Amino acid sequence: MSNHNHLRGLAPVQAKQADCTACPYRDSLLAAGRCEPGDICVVAESGRQIERFMRRNPEFAESYLDDPFWERRAIAVRYAPKEAAARLVADRDEVVRRAVALRLVGNDLLAMINDADREVRITVAARMPPAHLARMMHDPDYQVRVQVARRLPHGKLPRMADDPEREVRKEVARHLPAFALGPLARDADEEVRRIVAERALPELAANLLADADWLVRLHAARRAPREALVVLIDDPEADVREVARARLSGHLLED
């Protein structure tokens, strides 16, 4: 873990203006107006100033990939050629590695699936080609697995239906095809079952009309076959009774 993390979240401090007299760009970039002390400066210990310098002078970014200052390296990664930035996949600072993960594409991201930092792995999971995402479905951090469930191809998604973390199963319930929701209709968590009930096909919705959670019954009442709603006309929850009776009345009027 980088030693700069304890500084994050504190109020920003005014960056000290760099001394241009010792700057290697004094007679070139400074003279040409391509940098400006206190505003557009790669030597300053200021991310804002470094960012402005790299944006204006991206051709210098690669030369800062080995800089000792983590923020200078992280910003350089954004502007350096992709192939050059890729060599920092194992940088000692997680912010730098996150910047690398945002630059890499395709199979190049495979090198970062086991990164020590969860934010790096979340970034990787958000950008990994779907065909390779299954490699991350058992990541130790549930937020990584949530991202995997969000993008995993439907054919592999049922393998995450028994994930130990509720938030992952909720994401699975949101993205599985409706015809494949059956196993999650028996989930131990009502929040998962509510999502299932909102998307269920009529037959599965009918099976959820006796659920212990009233919101599950309410969602199911809107999707189940109307003839199945008789069991809800005396439901203890007024909202559930109202939906059931309204749909049954409509059905009777149609007859």
mmCIF file of C-alpha atoms in Angstrom:
data_model
loop_
_atom_site.group_PDB
_atom_site.id
_atom_site.type_symbol
_atom_site.label_atom_id
_atom_site.label_comp_id
_atom_site.label_asym_id
_atom_site.label_seq_id
_atom_site.Cartn_x
_atom_site.Cartn_y
_atom_site.Cartn_z
ATOM 1 C CA MET A 1 0.000 0.000 0.000
ATOM 2 C CA SER A 2 1.348 3.421 -0.889
ATOM 3 C CA ASN A 3 2.262 5.820 1.852
ATOM 4 C CA HIS A 4 0.253 8.635 0.234
ATOM 5 C CA ASN A 5 -3.139 7.042 1.001
ATOM 6 C CA HIS A 6 -3.341 8.587 4.477
ATOM 7 C CA LEU A 7 -3.217 12.022 2.870
ATOM 8 C CA ARG A 8 -6.284 11.468 0.692
ATOM 9 C CA GLY A 9 -9.463 13.098 1.889
ATOM 10 C CA LEU A 10 -7.648 15.997 3.537
ATOM 11 C CA ALA A 11 -8.117 19.568 2.365
ATOM 12 C CA PRO A 12 -5.784 20.404 -0.527
ATOM 13 C CA VAL A 13 -2.738 22.475 0.265
ATOM 14 C CA GLN A 14 -1.305 25.184 -1.927
ATOM 15 C CA ALA A 15 1.455 23.718 -4.082
ATOM 16 C CA LYS A 16 4.789 25.463 -3.856
ATOM 17 C CA GLN A 17 5.735 27.170 -7.088
ATOM 18 C CA ALA A 18 8.632 25.418 -8.799
ATOM 19 C CA ASP A 19 11.968 27.143 -9.310
ATOM 20 C CA CYS A 20 12.302 27.693 -13.046
ATOM 21 C CA THR A 21 16.007 28.585 -12.810
ATOM 22 C CA ALA A 22 16.927 24.905 -12.446
ATOM 23 C CA CYS A 23 14.287 23.533 -14.819
ATOM 24 C CA PRO A 24 15.501 21.684 -17.923
ATOM 25 C CA TYR A 25 12.640 23.246 -19.893
ATOM 26 C CA ARG A 26 13.485 26.845 -19.004
ATOM 27 C CA ASP A 27 14.991 27.709 -22.388
ATOM 28 C CA SER A 28 12.627 25.600 -24.472
ATOM 29 C CA LEU A 29 9.076 25.024 -23.244
ATOM 30 C CA LEU A 30 8.996 27.957 -20.856
ATOM 31 C CA ALA A 31 10.377 30.295 -23.475
ATOM 32 C CA ALA A 32 7.798 29.030 -25.974
ATOM 33 C CA GLY A 33 4.907 29.470 -23.513
ATOM 34 C CA ARG A 34 4.216 25.717 -23.277
ATOM 35 C CA CYS A 35 4.589 25.702 -19.513
ATOM 36 C CA GLU A 36 3.937 28.281 -16.824
ATOM 37 C CA PRO A 37 5.186 28.392 -13.236
ATOM 38 C CA GLY A 38 2.383 27.822 -10.757
ATOM 39 C CA ASP A 39 -0.059 26.651 -13.417
ATOM 40 C CA ILE A 40 1.379 24.367 -16.110
ATOM 41 C CA CYS A 41 4.393 22.691 -14.571
ATOM 42 C CA VAL A 42 5.696 19.120 -14.540
ATOM 43 C CA VAL A 43 8.292 19.844 -11.857
ATOM 44 C CA ALA A 44 5.771 21.016 -9.268
ATOM 45 C CA GLU A 45 4.435 18.566 -6.675
ATOM 46 C CA SER A 46 0.925 19.339 -7.878
ATOM 47 C CA GLY A 47 -1.259 16.919 -9.762
ATOM 48 C CA ARG A 48 -3.248 19.771 -11.288
ATOM 49 C CA GLN A 49 -0.167 21.459 -12.688
ATOM 50 C CA ILE A 50 1.365 18.185 -13.880
ATOM 51 C CA GLU A 51 -1.884 17.221 -15.619
ATOM 52 C CA ARG A 52 -1.960 20.535 -17.473
ATOM 53 C CA PHE A 53 1.666 20.119 -18.511
ATOM 54 C CA MET A 54 1.122 16.581 -19.840
ATOM 55 C CA ARG A 55 -2.020 17.622 -21.666
ATOM 56 C CA ARG A 56 -0.157 20.418 -23.422
ATOM 57 C CA ASN A 57 3.079 18.462 -23.932
ATOM 58 C CA PRO A 58 2.144 14.769 -24.232
ATOM 59 C CA GLU A 59 5.351 13.946 -26.091
ATOM 60 C CA PHE A 60 7.221 14.202 -22.766
ATOM 61 C CA ALA A 61 4.948 11.792 -20.863
ATOM 62 C CA GLU A 62 6.935 8.636 -21.567
ATOM 63 C CA SER A 63 10.068 10.134 -20.032
ATOM 64 C CA TYR A 64 8.229 10.442 -16.684
ATOM 65 C CA LEU A 65 7.047 6.847 -16.374
ATOM 66 C CA ASP A 66 9.941 6.086 -14.012
ATOM 67 C CA ASP A 67 9.662 9.300 -12.018
ATOM 68 C CA PRO A 68 9.946 8.807 -8.230
ATOM 69 C CA PHE A 69 6.747 10.835 -7.586
ATOM 70 C CA TRP A 70 3.724 8.510 -7.802
ATOM 71 C CA GLU A 71 1.349 11.185 -9.095
ATOM 72 C CA ARG A 72 3.711 12.198 -11.868
ATOM 73 C CA ARG A 73 3.925 8.562 -12.992
ATOM 74 C CA ALA A 74 0.150 8.117 -12.787
ATOM 75 C CA ILE A 75 -0.489 11.175 -14.938
ATOM 76 C CA ALA A 76 2.277 10.230 -17.368
ATOM 77 C CA VAL A 77 0.556 6.863 -17.880
ATOM 78 C CA ARG A 78 -2.513 8.668 -19.249
ATOM 79 C CA TYR A 79 -0.526 10.449 -21.949
ATOM 80 C CA ALA A 80 2.341 8.101 -22.771
ATOM 81 C CA PRO A 81 2.046 5.651 -25.673
ATOM 82 C CA LYS A 82 -0.024 2.662 -24.588
ATOM 83 C CA GLU A 83 2.809 0.203 -25.133
ATOM 84 C CA ALA A 84 5.114 2.236 -22.889
ATOM 85 C CA ALA A 85 2.471 2.683 -20.177
ATOM 86 C CA ALA A 86 1.849 -1.064 -20.113
ATOM 87 C CA ARG A 87 5.211 -1.758 -18.518
ATOM 88 C CA LEU A 88 3.939 -0.201 -15.287
ATOM 89 C CA VAL A 89 1.430 -3.023 -14.653
ATOM 90 C CA ALA A 90 3.376 -3.915 -11.506
ATOM 91 C CA ASP A 91 4.149 -0.372 -10.346
ATOM 92 C CA ARG A 92 4.572 -0.062 -6.577
ATOM 93 C CA ASP A 93 1.706 2.437 -6.361
ATOM 94 C CA GLU A 94 -1.896 1.313 -6.819
ATOM 95 C CA VAL A 95 -2.996 4.659 -8.289
ATOM 96 C CA VAL A 96 -0.442 4.243 -11.047
ATOM 97 C CA ARG A 97 -1.640 0.692 -11.682
ATOM 98 C CA ARG A 98 -5.253 1.880 -11.878
ATOM 99 C CA ALA A 99 -4.176 4.379 -14.522
ATOM 100 C CA VAL A 100 -2.474 1.545 -16.396
ATOM 101 C CA ALA A 101 -5.617 -0.601 -16.189
ATOM 102 C CA LEU A 102 -7.561 2.239 -17.816
ATOM 103 C CA ARG A 103 -5.132 2.289 -20.731
ATOM 104 C CA LEU A 104 -4.879 -1.430 -21.408
ATOM 105 C CA VAL A 105 -7.343 -3.199 -23.679
ATOM 106 C CA GLY A 106 -8.199 -6.755 -24.578
ATOM 107 C CA ASN A 107 -6.016 -9.615 -23.439
ATOM 108 C CA ASP A 108 -3.392 -7.226 -22.054
ATOM 109 C CA LEU A 109 -5.641 -6.813 -19.010
ATOM 110 C CA LEU A 110 -5.110 -10.448 -18.030
ATOM 111 C CA ALA A 111 -1.799 -9.444 -16.460
ATOM 112 C CA MET A 112 -3.707 -7.467 -13.814
ATOM 113 C CA ILE A 113 -6.505 -9.814 -12.738
ATOM 114 C CA ASN A 114 -4.692 -10.716 -9.507
ATOM 115 C CA ASP A 115 -3.554 -7.206 -8.605
ATOM 116 C CA ALA A 116 -3.299 -6.604 -4.856
ATOM 117 C CA ASP A 117 -5.561 -3.535 -5.019
ATOM 118 C CA ARG A 118 -9.283 -4.131 -5.342
ATOM 119 C CA GLU A 119 -9.868 -0.854 -7.204
ATOM 120 C CA VAL A 120 -7.401 -1.991 -9.827
ATOM 121 C CA ARG A 121 -9.236 -5.300 -10.151
ATOM 122 C CA ILE A 122 -12.608 -3.528 -10.343
ATOM 123 C CA THR A 123 -11.230 -1.440 -13.204
ATOM 124 C CA VAL A 124 -9.923 -4.584 -14.884
ATOM 125 C CA ALA A 125 -13.278 -6.351 -14.479
ATOM 126 C CA ALA A 126 -15.039 -3.344 -16.026
ATOM 127 C CA ARG A 127 -12.807 -3.490 -19.115
ATOM 128 C CA MET A 128 -11.890 -7.143 -19.516
ATOM 129 C CA PRO A 129 -13.158 -8.858 -22.681
ATOM 130 C CA PRO A 130 -16.299 -10.741 -21.547
ATOM 131 C CA ALA A 131 -14.850 -14.029 -22.774
ATOM 132 C CA HIS A 132 -12.181 -13.857 -20.047
ATOM 133 C CA LEU A 133 -14.308 -12.532 -17.177
ATOM 134 C CA ALA A 134 -14.968 -15.994 -15.743
ATOM 135 C CA ARG A 135 -11.405 -15.941 -14.426
ATOM 136 C CA MET A 136 -12.487 -13.267 -11.955
ATOM 137 C CA MET A 137 -15.812 -14.684 -10.743
ATOM 138 C CA HIS A 138 -14.201 -15.974 -7.544
ATOM 139 C CA ASP A 139 -12.275 -12.805 -6.727
ATOM 140 C CA PRO A 140 -11.921 -12.364 -2.940
ATOM 141 C CA ASP A 141 -13.545 -8.912 -3.046
ATOM 142 C CA TYR A 142 -17.291 -8.880 -3.596
ATOM 143 C CA GLN A 143 -17.240 -5.530 -5.411
ATOM 144 C CA VAL A 144 -15.008 -7.062 -8.062
ATOM 145 C CA ARG A 145 -17.456 -9.947 -8.377
ATOM 146 C CA VAL A 146 -20.353 -7.476 -8.701
ATOM 147 C CA GLN A 147 -18.588 -5.944 -11.682
ATOM 148 C CA VAL A 148 -17.992 -9.409 -13.127
ATOM 149 C CA ALA A 149 -21.676 -10.328 -12.714
ATOM 150 C CA ARG A 150 -22.633 -7.118 -14.494
ATOM 151 C CA ARG A 151 -20.717 -8.108 -17.644
ATOM 152 C CA LEU A 152 -20.374 -11.888 -17.609
ATOM 153 C CA PRO A 153 -21.961 -13.631 -20.620
ATOM 154 C CA HIS A 154 -25.369 -15.104 -19.788
ATOM 155 C CA GLY A 155 -24.201 -18.656 -20.360
ATOM 156 C CA LYS A 156 -21.723 -18.425 -17.477
ATOM 157 C CA LEU A 157 -23.728 -16.175 -15.168
ATOM 158 C CA PRO A 158 -25.699 -18.999 -13.450
ATOM 159 C CA ARG A 159 -22.408 -20.114 -11.910
ATOM 160 C CA MET A 160 -22.533 -16.984 -9.753
ATOM 161 C CA ALA A 161 -26.084 -17.549 -8.497
ATOM 162 C CA ASP A 162 -24.797 -19.085 -5.249
ATOM 163 C CA ASP A 163 -22.226 -16.381 -4.516
ATOM 164 C CA PRO A 164 -21.954 -15.841 -0.734
ATOM 165 C CA GLU A 165 -22.470 -12.070 -1.076
ATOM 166 C CA ARG A 166 -26.009 -10.738 -1.483
ATOM 167 C CA GLU A 167 -24.944 -7.798 -3.665
ATOM 168 C CA VAL A 168 -23.398 -10.178 -6.175
ATOM 169 C CA ARG A 169 -26.525 -12.339 -6.306
ATOM 170 C CA LYS A 170 -28.638 -9.203 -6.772
ATOM 171 C CA GLU A 171 -26.532 -8.299 -9.791
ATOM 172 C CA VAL A 172 -26.919 -11.836 -11.132
ATOM 173 C CA ALA A 173 -30.699 -11.543 -10.690
ATOM 174 C CA ARG A 174 -30.695 -8.290 -12.667
ATOM 175 C CA HIS A 175 -28.791 -9.712 -15.615
ATOM 176 C CA LEU A 176 -29.846 -13.331 -15.989
ATOM 177 C CA PRO A 177 -32.406 -13.931 -18.737
ATOM 178 C CA ALA A 178 -35.877 -14.109 -17.219
ATOM 179 C CA PHE A 179 -36.240 -17.787 -18.106
ATOM 180 C CA ALA A 180 -33.143 -18.629 -16.007
ATOM 181 C CA LEU A 181 -34.224 -16.947 -12.755
ATOM 182 C CA GLY A 182 -35.699 -20.053 -11.129
ATOM 183 C CA PRO A 183 -32.816 -20.908 -8.764
ATOM 184 C CA LEU A 184 -32.698 -17.355 -7.401
ATOM 185 C CA ALA A 185 -36.432 -17.425 -6.609
ATOM 186 C CA ARG A 186 -35.443 -19.567 -3.618
ATOM 187 C CA ASP A 187 -32.666 -17.247 -2.482
ATOM 188 C CA ALA A 188 -32.387 -16.732 1.268
ATOM 189 C CA ASP A 189 -32.317 -12.961 0.899
ATOM 190 C CA GLU A 190 -35.537 -11.094 0.203
ATOM 191 C CA GLU A 191 -33.751 -8.338 -1.746
ATOM 192 C CA VAL A 192 -32.606 -10.913 -4.272
ATOM 193 C CA ARG A 193 -36.085 -12.428 -4.489
ATOM 194 C CA ARG A 194 -37.620 -8.983 -5.017
ATOM 195 C CA ILE A 195 -35.495 -8.485 -8.131
ATOM 196 C CA VAL A 196 -36.477 -11.935 -9.337
ATOM 197 C CA ALA A 197 -40.163 -11.163 -8.771
ATOM 198 C CA GLU A 198 -39.887 -7.905 -10.736
ATOM 199 C CA ARG A 199 -38.531 -9.782 -13.775
ATOM 200 C CA ALA A 200 -40.109 -13.222 -13.437
ATOM 201 C CA LEU A 201 -42.072 -14.900 -16.177
ATOM 202 C CA PRO A 202 -45.705 -15.584 -15.189
ATOM 203 C CA GLU A 203 -45.201 -19.187 -14.056
ATOM 204 C CA LEU A 204 -42.300 -18.314 -11.775
ATOM 205 C CA ALA A 205 -44.140 -15.248 -10.486
ATOM 206 C CA ALA A 206 -47.030 -17.515 -9.465
ATOM 207 C CA ASN A 207 -44.623 -19.540 -7.353
ATOM 208 C CA LEU A 208 -43.628 -16.361 -5.513
ATOM 209 C CA LEU A 209 -47.146 -15.356 -4.479
ATOM 210 C CA ALA A 210 -46.701 -17.130 -1.141
ATOM 211 C CA ASP A 211 -43.323 -15.568 -0.392
ATOM 212 C CA ALA A 212 -42.772 -14.403 3.200
ATOM 213 C CA ASP A 213 -41.733 -10.936 1.993
ATOM 214 C CA TRP A 214 -44.630 -8.661 1.070
ATOM 215 C CA LEU A 215 -42.674 -6.779 -1.591
ATOM 216 C CA VAL A 216 -41.865 -10.051 -3.313
ATOM 217 C CA ARG A 217 -45.590 -10.877 -3.298
ATOM 218 C CA LEU A 218 -46.416 -7.403 -4.586
ATOM 219 C CA HIS A 219 -44.017 -7.644 -7.533
ATOM 220 C CA ALA A 220 -45.131 -11.193 -8.254
ATOM 221 C CA ALA A 221 -48.787 -10.116 -8.197
ATOM 222 C CA ARG A 222 -48.122 -7.811 -11.116
ATOM 223 C CA ARG A 223 -46.604 -10.582 -13.249
ATOM 224 C CA ALA A 224 -48.356 -13.805 -12.259
ATOM 225 C CA PRO A 225 -51.326 -15.163 -14.255
ATOM 226 C CA ARG A 226 -54.442 -13.411 -13.033
ATOM 227 C CA GLU A 227 -56.186 -16.665 -12.121
ATOM 228 C CA ALA A 228 -53.387 -17.372 -9.621
ATOM 229 C CA LEU A 229 -54.046 -14.159 -7.699
ATOM 230 C CA VAL A 230 -57.004 -15.561 -5.767
ATOM 231 C CA VAL A 231 -54.570 -16.516 -2.989
ATOM 232 C CA LEU A 232 -53.807 -12.839 -2.410
ATOM 233 C CA ILE A 233 -57.277 -11.306 -2.092
ATOM 234 C CA ASP A 234 -57.002 -11.499 1.709
ATOM 235 C CA ASP A 235 -53.279 -10.815 1.912
ATOM 236 C CA PRO A 236 -52.263 -9.084 5.172
ATOM 237 C CA GLU A 237 -50.658 -6.248 3.191
ATOM 238 C CA ALA A 238 -53.082 -3.695 1.742
ATOM 239 C CA ASP A 239 -50.908 -2.940 -1.307
ATOM 240 C CA VAL A 240 -50.735 -6.595 -2.237
ATOM 241 C CA ARG A 241 -54.506 -7.036 -1.822
ATOM 242 C CA GLU A 242 -55.145 -3.958 -3.940
ATOM 243 C CA VAL A 243 -53.048 -5.201 -6.864
ATOM 244 C CA ALA A 244 -54.518 -8.685 -6.697
ATOM 245 C CA ARG A 245 -58.118 -7.486 -6.515
ATOM 246 C CA ALA A 246 -57.637 -4.894 -9.251
ATOM 247 C CA ARG A 247 -56.204 -7.465 -11.628
ATOM 248 C CA LEU A 248 -58.876 -10.020 -10.752
ATOM 249 C CA SER A 249 -61.608 -7.428 -11.301
ATOM 250 C CA GLY A 250 -60.212 -6.585 -14.677
ATOM 251 C CA HIS A 251 -60.124 -10.246 -15.541
ATOM 252 C CA LEU A 252 -63.782 -10.723 -14.477
ATOM 253 C CA LEU A 253 -64.909 -7.682 -16.475
ATOM 254 C CA GLU A 254 -63.195 -9.056 -19.564
ATOM 255 C CA ASP A 255 -65.172 -12.264 -19.181
#
